[in-house]
XYZ file of C-alpha atoms in Angstrom:
635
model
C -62.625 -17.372 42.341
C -64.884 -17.499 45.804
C -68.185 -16.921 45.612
C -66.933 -14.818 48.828
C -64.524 -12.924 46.235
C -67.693 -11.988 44.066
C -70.134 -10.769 46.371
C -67.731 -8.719 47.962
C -66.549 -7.683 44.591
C -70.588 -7.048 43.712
C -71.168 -4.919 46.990
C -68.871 -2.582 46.776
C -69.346 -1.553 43.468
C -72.453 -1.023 44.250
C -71.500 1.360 47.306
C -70.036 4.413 46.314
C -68.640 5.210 49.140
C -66.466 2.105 49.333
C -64.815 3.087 46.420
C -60.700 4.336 46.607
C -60.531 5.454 42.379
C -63.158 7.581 40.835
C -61.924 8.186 37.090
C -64.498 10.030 34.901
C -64.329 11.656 31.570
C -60.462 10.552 31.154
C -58.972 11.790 28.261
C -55.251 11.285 26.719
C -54.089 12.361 23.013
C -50.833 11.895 21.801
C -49.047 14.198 19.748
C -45.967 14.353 17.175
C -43.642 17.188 15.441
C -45.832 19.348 13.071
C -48.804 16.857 13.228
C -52.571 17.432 15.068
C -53.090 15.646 18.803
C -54.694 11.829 18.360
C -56.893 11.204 21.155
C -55.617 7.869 22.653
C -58.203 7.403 24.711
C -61.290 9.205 24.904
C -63.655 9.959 28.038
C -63.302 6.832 30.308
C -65.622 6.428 33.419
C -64.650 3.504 35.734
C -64.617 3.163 39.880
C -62.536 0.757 42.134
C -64.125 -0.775 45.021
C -61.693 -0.794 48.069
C -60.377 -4.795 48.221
C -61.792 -5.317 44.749
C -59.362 -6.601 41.658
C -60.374 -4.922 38.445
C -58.941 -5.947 35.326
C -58.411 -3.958 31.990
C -58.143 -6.211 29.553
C -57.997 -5.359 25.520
C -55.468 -5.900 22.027
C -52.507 -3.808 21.793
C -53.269 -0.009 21.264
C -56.625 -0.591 23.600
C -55.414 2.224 25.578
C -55.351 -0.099 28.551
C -51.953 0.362 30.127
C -52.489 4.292 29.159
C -55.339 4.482 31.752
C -53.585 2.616 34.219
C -50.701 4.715 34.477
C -52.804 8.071 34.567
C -53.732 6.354 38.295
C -50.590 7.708 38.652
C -50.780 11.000 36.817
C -48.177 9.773 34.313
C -48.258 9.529 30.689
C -45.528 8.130 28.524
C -43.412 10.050 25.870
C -45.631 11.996 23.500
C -48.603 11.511 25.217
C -50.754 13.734 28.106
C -53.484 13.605 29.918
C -55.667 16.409 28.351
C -59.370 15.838 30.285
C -61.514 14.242 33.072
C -60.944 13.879 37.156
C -58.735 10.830 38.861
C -59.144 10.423 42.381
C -57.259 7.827 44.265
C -59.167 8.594 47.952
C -59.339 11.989 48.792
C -56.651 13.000 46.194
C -57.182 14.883 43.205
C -54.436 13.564 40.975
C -54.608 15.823 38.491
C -54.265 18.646 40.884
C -51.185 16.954 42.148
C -47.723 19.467 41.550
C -44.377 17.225 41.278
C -43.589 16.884 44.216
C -47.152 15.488 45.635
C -46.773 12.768 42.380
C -43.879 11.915 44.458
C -45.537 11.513 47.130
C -48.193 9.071 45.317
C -45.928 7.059 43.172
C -44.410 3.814 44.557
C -45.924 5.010 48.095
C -49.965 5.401 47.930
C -49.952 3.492 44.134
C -47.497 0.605 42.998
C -46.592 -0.304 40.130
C -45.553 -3.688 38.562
C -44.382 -3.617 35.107
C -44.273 -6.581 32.298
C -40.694 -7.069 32.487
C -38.758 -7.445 36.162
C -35.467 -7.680 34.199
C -35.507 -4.262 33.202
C -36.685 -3.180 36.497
C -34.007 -4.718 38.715
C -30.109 -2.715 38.534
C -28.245 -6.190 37.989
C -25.131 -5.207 39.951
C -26.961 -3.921 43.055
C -27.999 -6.876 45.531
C -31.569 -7.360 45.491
C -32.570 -5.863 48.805
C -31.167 -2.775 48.411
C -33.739 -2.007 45.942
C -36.570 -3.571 47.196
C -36.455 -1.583 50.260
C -35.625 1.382 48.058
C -38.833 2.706 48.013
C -39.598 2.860 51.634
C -36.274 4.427 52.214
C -37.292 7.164 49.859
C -40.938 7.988 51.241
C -39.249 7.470 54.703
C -42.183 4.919 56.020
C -39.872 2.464 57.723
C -36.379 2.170 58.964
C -33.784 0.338 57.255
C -34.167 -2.613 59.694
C -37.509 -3.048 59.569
C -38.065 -2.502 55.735
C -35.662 -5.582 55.555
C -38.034 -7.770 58.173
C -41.156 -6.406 55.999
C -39.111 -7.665 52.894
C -38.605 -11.109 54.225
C -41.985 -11.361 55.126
C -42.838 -10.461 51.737
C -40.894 -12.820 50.084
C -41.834 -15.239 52.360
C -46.053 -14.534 51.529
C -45.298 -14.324 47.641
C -43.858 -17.903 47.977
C -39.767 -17.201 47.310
C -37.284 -19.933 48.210
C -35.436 -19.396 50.855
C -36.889 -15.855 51.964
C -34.291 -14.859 54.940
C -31.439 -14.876 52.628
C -32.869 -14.629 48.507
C -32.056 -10.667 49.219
C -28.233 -11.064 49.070
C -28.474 -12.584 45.923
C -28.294 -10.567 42.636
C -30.899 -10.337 39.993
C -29.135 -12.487 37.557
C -28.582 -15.091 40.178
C -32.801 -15.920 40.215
C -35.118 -17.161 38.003
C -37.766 -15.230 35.924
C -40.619 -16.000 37.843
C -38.799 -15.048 41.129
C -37.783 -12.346 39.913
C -41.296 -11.184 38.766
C -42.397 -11.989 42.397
C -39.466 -9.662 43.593
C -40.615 -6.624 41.661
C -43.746 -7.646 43.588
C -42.435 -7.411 46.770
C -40.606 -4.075 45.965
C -44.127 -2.549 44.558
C -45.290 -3.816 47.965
C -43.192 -2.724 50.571
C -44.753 0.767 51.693
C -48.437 -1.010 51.592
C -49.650 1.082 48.963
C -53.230 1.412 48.643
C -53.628 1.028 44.729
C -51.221 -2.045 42.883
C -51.213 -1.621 38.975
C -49.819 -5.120 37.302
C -49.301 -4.450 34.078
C -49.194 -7.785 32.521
C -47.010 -9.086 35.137
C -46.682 -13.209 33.248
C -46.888 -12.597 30.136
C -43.204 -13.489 29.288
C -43.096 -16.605 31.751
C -43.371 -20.260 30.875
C -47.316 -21.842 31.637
C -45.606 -23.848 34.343
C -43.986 -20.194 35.459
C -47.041 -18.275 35.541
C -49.084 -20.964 38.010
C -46.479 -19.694 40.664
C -46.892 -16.299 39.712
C -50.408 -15.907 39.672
C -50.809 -18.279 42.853
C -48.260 -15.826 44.814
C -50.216 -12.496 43.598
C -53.210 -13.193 44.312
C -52.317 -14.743 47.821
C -50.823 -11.169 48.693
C -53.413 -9.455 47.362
C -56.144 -11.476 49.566
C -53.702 -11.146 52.436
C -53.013 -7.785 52.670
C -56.868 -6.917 51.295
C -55.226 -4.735 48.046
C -57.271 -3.051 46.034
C -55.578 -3.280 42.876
C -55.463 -3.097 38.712
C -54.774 -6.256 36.579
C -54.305 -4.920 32.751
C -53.924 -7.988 30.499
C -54.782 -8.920 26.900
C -55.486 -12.766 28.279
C -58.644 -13.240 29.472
C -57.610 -17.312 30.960
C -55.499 -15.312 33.203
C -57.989 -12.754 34.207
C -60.565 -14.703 35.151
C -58.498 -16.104 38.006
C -57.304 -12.763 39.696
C -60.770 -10.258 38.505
C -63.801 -9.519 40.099
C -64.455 -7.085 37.628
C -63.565 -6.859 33.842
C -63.702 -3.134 31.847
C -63.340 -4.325 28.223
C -61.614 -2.138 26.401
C -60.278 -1.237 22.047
C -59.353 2.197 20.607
C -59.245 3.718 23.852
C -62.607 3.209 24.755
C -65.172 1.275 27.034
C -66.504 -1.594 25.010
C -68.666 -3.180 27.913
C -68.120 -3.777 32.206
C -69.052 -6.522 34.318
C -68.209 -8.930 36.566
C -65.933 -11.414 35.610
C -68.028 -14.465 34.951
C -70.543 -12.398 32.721
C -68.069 -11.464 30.860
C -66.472 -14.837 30.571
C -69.483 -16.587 29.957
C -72.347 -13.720 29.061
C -70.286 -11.323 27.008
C -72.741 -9.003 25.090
C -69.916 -6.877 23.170
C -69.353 -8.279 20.175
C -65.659 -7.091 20.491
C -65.743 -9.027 24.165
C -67.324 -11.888 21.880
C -64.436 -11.887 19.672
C -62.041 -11.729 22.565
C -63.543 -14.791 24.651
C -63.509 -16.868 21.112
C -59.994 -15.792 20.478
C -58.682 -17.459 23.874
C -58.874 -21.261 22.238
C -57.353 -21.650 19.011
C -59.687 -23.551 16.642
C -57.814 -26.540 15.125
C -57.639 -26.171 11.296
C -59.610 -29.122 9.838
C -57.524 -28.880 6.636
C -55.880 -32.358 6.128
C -51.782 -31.989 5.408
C -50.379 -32.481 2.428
C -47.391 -34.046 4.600
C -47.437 -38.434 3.958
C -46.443 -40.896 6.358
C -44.906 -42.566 3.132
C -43.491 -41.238 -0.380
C -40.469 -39.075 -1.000
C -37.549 -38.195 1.182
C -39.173 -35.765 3.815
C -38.002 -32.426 3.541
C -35.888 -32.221 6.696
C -34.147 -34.169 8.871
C -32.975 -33.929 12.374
C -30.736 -37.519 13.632
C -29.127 -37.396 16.731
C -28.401 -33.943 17.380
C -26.011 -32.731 20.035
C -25.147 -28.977 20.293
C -23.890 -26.923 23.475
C -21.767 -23.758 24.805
C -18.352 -23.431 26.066
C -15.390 -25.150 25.734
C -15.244 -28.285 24.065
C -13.829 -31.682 26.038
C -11.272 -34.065 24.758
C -13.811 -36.183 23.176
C -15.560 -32.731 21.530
C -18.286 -32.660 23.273
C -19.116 -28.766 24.363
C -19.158 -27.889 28.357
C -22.610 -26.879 28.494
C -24.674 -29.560 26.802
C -28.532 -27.817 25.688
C -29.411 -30.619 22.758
C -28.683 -33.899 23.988
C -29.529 -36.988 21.037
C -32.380 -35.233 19.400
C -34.748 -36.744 16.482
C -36.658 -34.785 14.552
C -38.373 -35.062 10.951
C -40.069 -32.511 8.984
C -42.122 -33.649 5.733
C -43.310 -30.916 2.773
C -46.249 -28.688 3.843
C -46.169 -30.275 7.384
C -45.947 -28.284 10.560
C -44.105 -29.944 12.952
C -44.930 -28.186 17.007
C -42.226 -28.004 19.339
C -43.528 -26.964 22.980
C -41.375 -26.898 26.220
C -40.222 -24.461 29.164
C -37.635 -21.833 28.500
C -34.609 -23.597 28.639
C -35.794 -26.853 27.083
C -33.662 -26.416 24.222
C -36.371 -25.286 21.621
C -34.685 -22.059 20.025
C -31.179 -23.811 20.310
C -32.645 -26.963 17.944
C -34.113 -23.686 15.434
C -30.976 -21.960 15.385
C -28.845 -25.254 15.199
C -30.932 -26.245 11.649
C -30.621 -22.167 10.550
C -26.896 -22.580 10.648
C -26.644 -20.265 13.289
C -25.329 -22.531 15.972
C -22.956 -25.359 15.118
C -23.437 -28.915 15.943
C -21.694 -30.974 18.344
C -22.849 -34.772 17.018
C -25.254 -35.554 15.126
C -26.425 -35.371 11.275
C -28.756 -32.353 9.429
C -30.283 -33.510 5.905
C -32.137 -31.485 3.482
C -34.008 -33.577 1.207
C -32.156 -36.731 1.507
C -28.801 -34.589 1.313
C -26.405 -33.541 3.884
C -26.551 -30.239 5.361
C -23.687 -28.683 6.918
C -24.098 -27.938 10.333
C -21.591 -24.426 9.711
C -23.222 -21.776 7.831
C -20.050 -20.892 6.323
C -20.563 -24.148 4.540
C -23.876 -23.919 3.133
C -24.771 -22.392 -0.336
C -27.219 -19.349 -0.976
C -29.627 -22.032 -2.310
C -29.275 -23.551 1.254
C -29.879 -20.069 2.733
C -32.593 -19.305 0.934
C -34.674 -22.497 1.218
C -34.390 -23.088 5.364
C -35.633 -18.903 6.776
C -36.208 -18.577 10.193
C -38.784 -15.665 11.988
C -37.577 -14.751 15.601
C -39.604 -13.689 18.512
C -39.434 -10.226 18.904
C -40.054 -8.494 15.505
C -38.859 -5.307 17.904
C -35.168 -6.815 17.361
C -35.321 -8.415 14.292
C -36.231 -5.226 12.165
C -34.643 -2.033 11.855
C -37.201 0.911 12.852
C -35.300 3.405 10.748
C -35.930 1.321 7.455
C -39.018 1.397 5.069
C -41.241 -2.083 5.065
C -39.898 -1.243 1.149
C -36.132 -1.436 2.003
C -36.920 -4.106 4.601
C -38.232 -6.688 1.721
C -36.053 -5.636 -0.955
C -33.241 -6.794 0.509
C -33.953 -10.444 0.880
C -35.118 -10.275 -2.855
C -31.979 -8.714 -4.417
C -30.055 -11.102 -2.674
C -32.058 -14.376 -3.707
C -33.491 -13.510 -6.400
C -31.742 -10.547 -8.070
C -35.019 -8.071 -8.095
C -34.034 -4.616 -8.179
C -36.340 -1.527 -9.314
C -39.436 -2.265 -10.647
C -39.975 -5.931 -10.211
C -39.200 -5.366 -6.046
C -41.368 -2.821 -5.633
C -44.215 -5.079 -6.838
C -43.329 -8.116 -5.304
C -42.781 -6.139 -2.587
C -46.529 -5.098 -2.618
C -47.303 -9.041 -3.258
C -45.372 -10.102 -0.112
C -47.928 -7.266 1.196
C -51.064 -8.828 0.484
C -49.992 -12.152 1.141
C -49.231 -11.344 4.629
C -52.861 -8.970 4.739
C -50.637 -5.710 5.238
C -52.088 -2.445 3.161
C -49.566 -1.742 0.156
C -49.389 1.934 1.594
C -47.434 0.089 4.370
C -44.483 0.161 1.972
C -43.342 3.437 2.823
C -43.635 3.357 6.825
C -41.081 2.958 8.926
C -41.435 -0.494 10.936
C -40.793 0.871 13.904
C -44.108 3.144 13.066
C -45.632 -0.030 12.979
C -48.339 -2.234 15.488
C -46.833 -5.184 16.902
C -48.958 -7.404 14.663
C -48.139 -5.349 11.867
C -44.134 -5.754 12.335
C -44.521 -9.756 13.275
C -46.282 -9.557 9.230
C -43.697 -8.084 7.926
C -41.019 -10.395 9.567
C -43.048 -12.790 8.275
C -42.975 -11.024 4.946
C -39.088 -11.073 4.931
C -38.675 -14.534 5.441
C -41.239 -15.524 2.315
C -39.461 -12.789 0.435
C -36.890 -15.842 -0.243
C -39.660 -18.270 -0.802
C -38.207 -20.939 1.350
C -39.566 -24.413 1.446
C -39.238 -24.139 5.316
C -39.886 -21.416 8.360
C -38.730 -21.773 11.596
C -41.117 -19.905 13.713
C -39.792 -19.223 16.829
C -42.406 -17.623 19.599
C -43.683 -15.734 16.838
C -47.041 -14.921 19.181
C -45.404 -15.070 22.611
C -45.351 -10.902 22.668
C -48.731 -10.723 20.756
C -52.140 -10.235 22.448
C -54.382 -12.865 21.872
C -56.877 -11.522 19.267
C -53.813 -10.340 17.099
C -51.726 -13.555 17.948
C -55.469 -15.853 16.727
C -54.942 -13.748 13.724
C -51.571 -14.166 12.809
C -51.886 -18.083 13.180
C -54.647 -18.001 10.806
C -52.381 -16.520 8.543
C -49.676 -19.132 8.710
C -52.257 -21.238 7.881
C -53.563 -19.803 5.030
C -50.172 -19.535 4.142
C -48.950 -23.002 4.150
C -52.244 -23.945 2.056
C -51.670 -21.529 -0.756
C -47.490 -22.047 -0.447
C -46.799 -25.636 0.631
C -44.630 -24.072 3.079
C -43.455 -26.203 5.886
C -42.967 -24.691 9.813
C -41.417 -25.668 12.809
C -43.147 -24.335 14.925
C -42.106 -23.199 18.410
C -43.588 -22.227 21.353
C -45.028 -22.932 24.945
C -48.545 -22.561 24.443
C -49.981 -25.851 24.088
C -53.211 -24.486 22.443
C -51.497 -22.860 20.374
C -49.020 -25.839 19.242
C -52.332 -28.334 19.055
C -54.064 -25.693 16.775
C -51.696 -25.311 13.858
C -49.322 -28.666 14.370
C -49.661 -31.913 12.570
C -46.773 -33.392 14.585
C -45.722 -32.541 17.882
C -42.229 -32.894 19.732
C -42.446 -32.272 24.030
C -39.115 -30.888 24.527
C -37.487 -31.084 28.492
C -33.836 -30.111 29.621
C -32.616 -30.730 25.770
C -34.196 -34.248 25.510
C -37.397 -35.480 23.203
C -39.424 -36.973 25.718
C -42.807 -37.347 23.752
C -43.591 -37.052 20.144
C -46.826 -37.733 18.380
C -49.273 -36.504 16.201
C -51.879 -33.419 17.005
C -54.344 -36.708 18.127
C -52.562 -37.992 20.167
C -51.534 -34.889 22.497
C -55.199 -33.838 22.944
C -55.503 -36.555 25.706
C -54.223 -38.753 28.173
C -51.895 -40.703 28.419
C -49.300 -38.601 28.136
C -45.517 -38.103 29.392
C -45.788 -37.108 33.222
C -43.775 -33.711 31.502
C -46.486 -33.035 28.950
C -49.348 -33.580 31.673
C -47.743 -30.817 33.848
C -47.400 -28.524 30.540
C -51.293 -29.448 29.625
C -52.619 -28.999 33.204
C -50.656 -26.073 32.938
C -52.612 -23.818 30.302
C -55.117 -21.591 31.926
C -58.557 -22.459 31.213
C -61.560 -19.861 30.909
C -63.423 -20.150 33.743
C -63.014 -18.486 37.979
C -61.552 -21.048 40.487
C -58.966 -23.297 37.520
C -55.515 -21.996 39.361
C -57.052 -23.311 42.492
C -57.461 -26.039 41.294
C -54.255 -26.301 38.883
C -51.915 -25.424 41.976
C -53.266 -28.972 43.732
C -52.875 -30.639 39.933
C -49.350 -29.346 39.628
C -47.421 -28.264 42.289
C -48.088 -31.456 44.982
C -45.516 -32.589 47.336
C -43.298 -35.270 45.679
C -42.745 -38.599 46.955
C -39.414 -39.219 48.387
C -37.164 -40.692 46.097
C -33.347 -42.457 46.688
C -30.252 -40.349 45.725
C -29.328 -40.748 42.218
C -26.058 -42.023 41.322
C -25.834 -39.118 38.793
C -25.883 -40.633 35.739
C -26.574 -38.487 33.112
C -28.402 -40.845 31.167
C -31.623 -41.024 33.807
C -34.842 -38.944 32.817
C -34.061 -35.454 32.999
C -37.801 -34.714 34.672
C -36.624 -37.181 37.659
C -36.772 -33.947 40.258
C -40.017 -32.748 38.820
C -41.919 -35.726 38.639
C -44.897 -36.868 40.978
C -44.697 -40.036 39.467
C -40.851 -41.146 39.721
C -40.530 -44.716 41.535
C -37.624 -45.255 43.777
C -35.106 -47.507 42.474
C -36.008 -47.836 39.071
C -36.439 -43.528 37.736
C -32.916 -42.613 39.709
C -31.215 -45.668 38.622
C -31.881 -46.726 35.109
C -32.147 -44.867 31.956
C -36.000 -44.854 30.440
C -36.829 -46.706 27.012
C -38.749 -45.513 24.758
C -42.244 -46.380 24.621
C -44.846 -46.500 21.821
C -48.610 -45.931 23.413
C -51.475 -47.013 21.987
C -52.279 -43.705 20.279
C -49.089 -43.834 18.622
C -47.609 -41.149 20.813
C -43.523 -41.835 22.103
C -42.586 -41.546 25.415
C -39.302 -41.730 27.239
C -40.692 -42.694 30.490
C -40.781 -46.074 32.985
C -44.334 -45.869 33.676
C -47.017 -48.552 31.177
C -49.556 -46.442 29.560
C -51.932 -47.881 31.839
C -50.459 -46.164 35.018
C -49.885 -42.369 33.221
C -53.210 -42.951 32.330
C -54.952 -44.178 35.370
C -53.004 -40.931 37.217
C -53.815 -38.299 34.525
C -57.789 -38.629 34.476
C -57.827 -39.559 38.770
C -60.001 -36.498 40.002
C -57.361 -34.589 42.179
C -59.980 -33.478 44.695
C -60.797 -37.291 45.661
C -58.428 -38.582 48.996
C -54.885 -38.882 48.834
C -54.888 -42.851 48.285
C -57.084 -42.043 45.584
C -55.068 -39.551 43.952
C -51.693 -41.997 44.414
C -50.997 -43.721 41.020
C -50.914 -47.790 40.849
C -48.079 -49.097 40.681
């Protein structure tokens, strides 16, 4: 961030009069059937500077995304605003009637939500609905809503900005899509933008875009907006002010690099130290040598659609993958969406068949059809899925939820369930009075414990994890890898472990596999992905990770997202790298025309590249803010 950005940030809170929301003594309880009001969160005080960015940043349940959609008088399902004054301007919000909320929402104050996918209608074009909002406040005509649409797009960085409205939601990517919403929140130049943790579903790589094409806009246009996040890496690129926030109230306030780098909160402490993973120190129990490892993964091939003559599926998404996974070992798998991550999990739960290749399971074969396997099979390979929202039913008791995996392993019924039922509990640090709850009465950490729960229920000798923090914030997310940890110690449980957080991956993997377009293009051990060299694919995914400190996605944009050489057309052979489009360090004639080897580096790391470890090297550790024949790699 500017040192421009923070004194203007620093004067205007200062000035009162310079300030566009004035929120004091905010109150909002939430209320069920038959039950007394629970104050969600309780007498708030905060003011907006006009042009200044202020984040609210807390876990889930801080009350964060509660305050910042009182800015527009709303509050969600079982919930009201019960005390205090909110003043956007002039305007009293709480004195507003319907129709003058109306007005205000999606006119005077914006609103960009966490997911664009359930924001867009998929079978209406997409600038229909952008320009929805000015046609319903009536601020511009049809024909020049559309020009201030493609000017949009054009400002928040879309591809091809004249013509991306004809297209249909489903026909663009996540992170365009995220920047649509943007545009649409945009269009009547509102004076207040809420972005309600606008990247927290996209890809590392994703989210550089993202945040690059926000916060361009919002310097642009001079916005005065909200950013409400749980990630503080992200914050500190778009903030000039931070209100810390848990149980719905002010923990401390400042400007962003005191609180990155002076926090005096020891909840804001706990939140700064919660952005890095610490790296357990525990050895593994996992050898190099001894017996058969536990699982193995040889050549794997798996796809959609129709199969050719020669078997192979239409849409190929694993193509001649290697994998091994040794007892009490966690093995990291880390790439984009799309890389082929969740298909390899589901392919070794049984839950998508093979196309070539060979599963074992201790030495042994293991079908590839889960009609084939055996309930041993079943019970010793349990995988935990992403969203614990889906994967558990919110009308069943934690109780019911466990018991079933135990009757049907183990035989437990009565009695002996309900008390390993409470031991599956504690293991997972969940209260025993849990038991009874609903799960859908439950935290988001909570439910992730007891999916956890259910798959050690069967006391499997492996867990695929599959994003199981990607919807956590990060102080619950710190927590629940701490458990898997703990876990593994005390069980000798192995993990794959999926995800696209490479701090994450480093902190609780012993091995780690770089997965791109369905290929294994690096594997080594936790050492040996903590610095260069690596694959030019696993530099962009490294560079990628947002760093705590103001002015990294500056500086990350010029690291990542350089022009690329020109390159020769390929003769589209599908055996050439599958990075070859991406990559700022292809050479023409050699990347688009011959397949890469594999190469073992000196820090035992695998690549599937064309480049000596002396030129990804030399390039990944070249200062990028040196001239341009300084930043070119040697050939």
């Amino acid at each position: 961030m500017s040192a421009e950005l923070l004194h203007r940030g620093t004067l205007a809170a200062n000035d009162a009069t310079h300030n566009l929301v004035d929120v004091r003594g905010l109150r909002v309880v939430g209320s069920r059937p038959g039950e007394a009001d629970t104050t969600i969160v309780h007498d708030i005080d905060f003011e907006i500077a006009r042009g200044e960015v202020l984040a609210l940043i807390g876990e889930s349940g801080s009350g964060k995304t509660t305050i910042a959609l009182s800015l527009m008088g709303h509050a969600r399902s079982g919930c009201r605003i019960t005390g205090g004054s909110i003043r956007i301007g002039d305007t009293d919000v709480r004195s507003l009637s319907a129709k003058g909320l109306e007005g205000l929402r999606g006119r005077r104050v914006a609103y960009i939500a966490q997911s664009a996918a359930a924001a867009f209608n998929q079978s209406r074009a997409i600038m229909d609905q952008v320009i929805e909002s000015a046609m319903i406040h009536g601020t511009l005509s049809k024909r020049d809503a559309q020009a201030k649409a493609v000017e949009l797009f054009r400002a928040l960085a879309l591809p091809e900005p004249e013509t991306i409205g004809r297209r249909y939601p489903h026909q663009v990517s996540g992170g365009q899509l995220q920047r649509l919403m943007a545009a649409m929140a945009l269009i009547t130049d509102p004076e207040l933008v809420i972005l309600d943790e606008p990247t927290t579903a996209l890809d590392v790589t994703t989210q550089i875009d993202v945040l690059q094409a926000f916060r361009r806009v919002i310097r642009q246009y001079g916005m005065t907006a909200v950013y409400v996040s749980h990630d503080l890496a992200v914050v500190a690129q778009m903030a000039d002010r931070i209100v810390v926030l848990s149980d719905g109230q002010i923990r401390e306030v400042g400007a962003t690099e005191q609180i990155l780098h002076a926090p005096r909160h020891p909840y804001t402490q706990s939140l700064v130290a919660a952005v890095q993973p610490v790296v357990s120190a525990c050895a593994s129990a996992a050898q190099a040598d001894g017996p058969a490892p536990l699982l193995e993964v040889r050549r794997m091939t798996a796809g959609y659609g129709r199969k050719s003559a020669k078997g192979w599926p239409e849409k190929i998404i694993l193509n001649d993958v290697d994998l091994t996974i040794r007892r009490g070992q966690t093995v990291g798998v880390i790439g984009e969406s799309g890389s082929g991550k969740t298909t390899l999990a589901k392919v070794i739960a049984g839950l998508m068949p093979m196309a070539g290749g060979q599963l074992l399971l201790d030495g042994e074969p293991l079908s590839g059809n889960l009609s084939r396997r055996t309930r041993e099979q079943f019970r010793r390979i349990q995988i935990v899925f992403q969203n614990a929202d889906t994967a558990l039913n919110p009308v069943h008791s934690v109780e019911r939820t466990l018991a079933r995996p135990l009757k049907f392993y183990h035989g437990l019924k009565g009695e002996k369930a309900r008390r390993r039922v409470a031991e599956l509990l504690e293991l997972v640090r969940l209260p025993a009075s849990c038991a009874q709850r609903s799960t859908g009465e439950l935290s988001g950490g909570q439910k992730q414990r007891v999916n956890l729960a259910r798959a050690l229920a069967a006391e499997p000798d492996l867990i695929l994890c599959d994003e199981v923090m990607s919807a956590l914030d990060t102080v619950v997310g710190a927590a629940i890898l701490d458990l898997l940890r703990e876990l593994q110690q005390k069980l000798g449980v192995s993990y794959l472990f999926i995800t696209h957080d490479i701090a994450k991956v480093r902190a609780i993997s012993d091995d780690i596999v770089v997965m791109y377009a369905g290929h294994r293009v690096e594997t080594g051990d936790r050492a040996a992905l903590s610095a260069p060299p690596f694959h030019p694919y696993s530099h962009l995914l490294v560079s990628s990770a947002p760093e705590l400190r103001a002015g990294w996605l500056d500086e990350a944009s010029e690291r990542c997202h350089q022009t690329l050489t020109p390159i020769g057309a390929s003769d589209d052979n599908p055996e050439l790298c599958t990075f070859l489009p991406r990559c700022p360090m292809r050479i023409d004639g050699v990347c688009n025309r011959t397949a890469p080897a594999k190469r073992t580096l000196a820090n035992g790391a695998q690549v599937l590249c064309h480049r000596s470890e002396e030129e990804l090297e030399r390039f990944q550790t070249t200062p990028r803010d040196e001239d341009a024949a300084a930043r070119a790699p040697v050939f």
